[in-house]
Amino acid sequence: MRRVACLALLLPCLHVLPAQAEVKLLLAETIRTGDAAQPVAGAMAWDSDSGRVLQVGSAEALRKAYPQAAALDLGKVTVVPGLIDAHAHIMGLGNTLAQADLTGARNRAEVVARLQAFEKTLAPGEWLLGRGWDQNRWDNTDFPTVADLDAAFPQRPVYLERVDGHAGWVNSAALRVAEKAGKSLSGDWQPEGGRILRDAAGTPSGVLVDGAASLVYAHIPALDDASREKRLQAALQEAVSNGLTGVHDMGVPREDLALMKRLADQGKLPLRIDAYADGNNAALDDLCKTGLYAHPGGRLQMRGVKLYMDGALGSRGAALLTAYSDDPHNHGLLMTSPEEFEVAVRKADGCKVQVATHAIGDRGNRIVLDTYEKVLGSHKDTDHRWRIEHSQVVALEDIPRFAKLGVIASMQPTHATSDMGWAEQRVGPERILGAYAWQRFLHSGARLALGSDFPVEQVDPRLGLYAAVTRQDRDGQPPGGWQPEQRLSAAEALRGFTSDAAWAGHDEAEVGKLVAGLRADFVVLDRDPLTIAADQLDDLKVLSTWVDGEPVYKAGEASGS
């Protein structure tokens, strides 16, 4: 017995390697590990059973350490840690892929033309759905109306989601469906947390902002389970084909989590999903009742909740401390009252659930910060990692509060380059200094986590890297970048989509870097994002995407998991 005890004491000190047949070895010109102690390597070995990294180093050293391992020599490529989108909507992407794509339409006529082409795929009586319109890109930047749609679609109900997801554009047929099922949308009343745009006679003009959109959207027929699963799988494949190995999925209801669980049980999740519950609803109740959720396969978990404070800047729903510069009677919208918001935050805090809150306007951000500070109280210095999603327009005096409260600024670089043509018109030259202010946050000591908010923006994280480093559109405008002092370095941007995003999800012990013990999640690129010219970042080629040391996407091949 004494001999066995001594052996047991010694075993933890020994570095026991798995059988050689279980080791996989990858060689590449450059492996960016994300580890400050060893930032660059030429080889990486991992255990194929656990999918965890065993060692990174030189090709010579790892060939010697694992002489029986079959080496996959990828040649002149660059390997980076798996890219994580810290704010996205997986089912939203799946729905968008199945609807009319209105992104980039230059005017109302182009929207109608795209809808007419898409309508040919629909059955009689089926709703015509689309997403991506943005009146800020049109010559006439006024909101569109029912009249713009009624001539082409007099009978078929039409619901078109604005690019930011915070407004719906409908035709008269859709309004008739809603009014037949409920109260009239005419008059001078407004729903809580929303706005019905009306003409002088009080008749709905065709655009429903934030909470008002549900008055019509709620009457669109629900999808069956098979259709929902098909859309989810399409979105997942779109994500991995763009180099994503993880997504923080914001606002996941109980039924969507159940669908994701089913795919995880079947081994059909090709990436990791950190699901955040959809507000103070059933999914949060489940977390409070049964505890934080983690699937045993390691690719699905729900440990946080996504709450809403205000609307979006493009639809003038973001809550501002003073009125919009281009709409002097409008202060925006609160989608949740401060009192209801505090109730939800306290509930999540009591259940040890991470809080992430959508806040875009300076008033919205201030209310969230004030509430976080009040609820956290004496335990604000604990490792809570509460988040503000978007942190888009923040009063300059509020930026230092993020670091003091330990609040993560979860931001989306492509929002800045999408909005830069009109954002200052909304908030004026003084407030714009606190908008999309990435370097101001970093200099204050705050943590950034980067994402895309897809399908509001495109799913491709390379566009996020490009926007973060250049603050230009893809034509290189404006020269030098918009508010260039707020640009990130390529290293800062890559970190925001890897280790910093992992940290924001409490996942730093699992992913975010390529170091021993972490999961072998990585992306193979044709070039090195840290050495190429900034204007080439959006043109990087994703050659393959790997999760748990297995390829889930290879360029030119059908992906699988």
mmCIF file with all atom_site columns, C-alpha atoms in Angstrom, residues 50 52 264-265 267 269 271-272 293-301 510 519 547-548:
data_model
loop_
_atom_site.group_PDB
_atom_site.id
_atom_site.type_symbol
_atom_site.label_atom_id
_atom_site.label_alt_id
_atom_site.label_comp_id
_atom_site.label_asym_id
_atom_site.label_entity_id
_atom_site.label_seq_id
_atom_site.pdbx_PDB_ins_code
_atom_site.Cartn_x
_atom_site.Cartn_y
_atom_site.Cartn_z
_atom_site.occupancy
_atom_site.B_iso_or_equiv
_atom_site.pdbx_formal_charge
_atom_site.auth_seq_id
_atom_site.auth_comp_id
_atom_site.auth_asym_id
_atom_site.auth_atom_id
_atom_site.pdbx_PDB_model_num
ATOM 1  C CA . SER A 1 50  ? -9.868  15.070 -26.502 1.00 0.00 ? 50  SER A CA 1
ATOM 2  C CA . ARG A 1 52  ? -6.981  19.553 -26.968 1.00 0.00 ? 52  ARG A CA 1
ATOM 3  C CA . ALA A 1 264 ? -25.534 18.872 -30.187 1.00 0.00 ? 264 ALA A CA 1
ATOM 4  C CA . ASP A 1 265 ? -26.819 15.446 -29.078 1.00 0.00 ? 265 ASP A CA 1
ATOM 5  C CA . GLY A 1 267 ? -23.019 15.674 -33.097 1.00 0.00 ? 267 GLY A CA 1
ATOM 6  C CA . LEU A 1 269 ? -22.994 21.453 -34.138 1.00 0.00 ? 269 LEU A CA 1
ATOM 7  C CA . LEU A 1 271 ? -18.985 25.304 -33.872 1.00 0.00 ? 271 LEU A CA 1
ATOM 8  C CA . ARG A 1 272 ? -19.401 26.444 -30.269 1.00 0.00 ? 272 ARG A CA 1
ATOM 9  C CA . TYR A 1 293 ? -26.433 24.917 -18.779 1.00 0.00 ? 293 TYR A CA 1
ATOM 10 C CA . ALA A 1 294 ? -23.503 23.218 -20.513 1.00 0.00 ? 294 ALA A CA 1
ATOM 11 C CA . HIS A 1 295 ? -23.844 20.385 -23.027 1.00 0.00 ? 295 HIS A CA 1
ATOM 12 C CA . PRO A 1 296 ? -21.443 17.520 -22.281 1.00 0.00 ? 296 PRO A CA 1
ATOM 13 C CA . GLY A 1 297 ? -20.045 17.706 -25.809 1.00 0.00 ? 297 GLY A CA 1
ATOM 14 C CA . GLY A 1 298 ? -18.554 21.114 -25.086 1.00 0.00 ? 298 GLY A CA 1
ATOM 15 C CA . ARG A 1 299 ? -20.133 22.975 -28.006 1.00 0.00 ? 299 ARG A CA 1
ATOM 16 C CA . LEU A 1 300 ? -23.251 24.475 -26.443 1.00 0.00 ? 300 LEU A CA 1
ATOM 17 C CA . GLN A 1 301 ? -23.884 26.344 -23.231 1.00 0.00 ? 301 GLN A CA 1
ATOM 18 C CA . GLU A 1 510 ? -11.175 26.363 -23.214 1.00 0.00 ? 510 GLU A CA 1
ATOM 19 C CA . ARG A 1 519 ? -9.128  23.103 -27.422 1.00 0.00 ? 519 ARG A CA 1
ATOM 20 C CA . VAL A 1 547 ? -12.998 22.678 -34.106 1.00 0.00 ? 547 VAL A CA 1
ATOM 21 C CA . ASP A 1 548 ? -11.696 20.172 -31.545 1.00 0.00 ? 548 ASP A CA 1
#
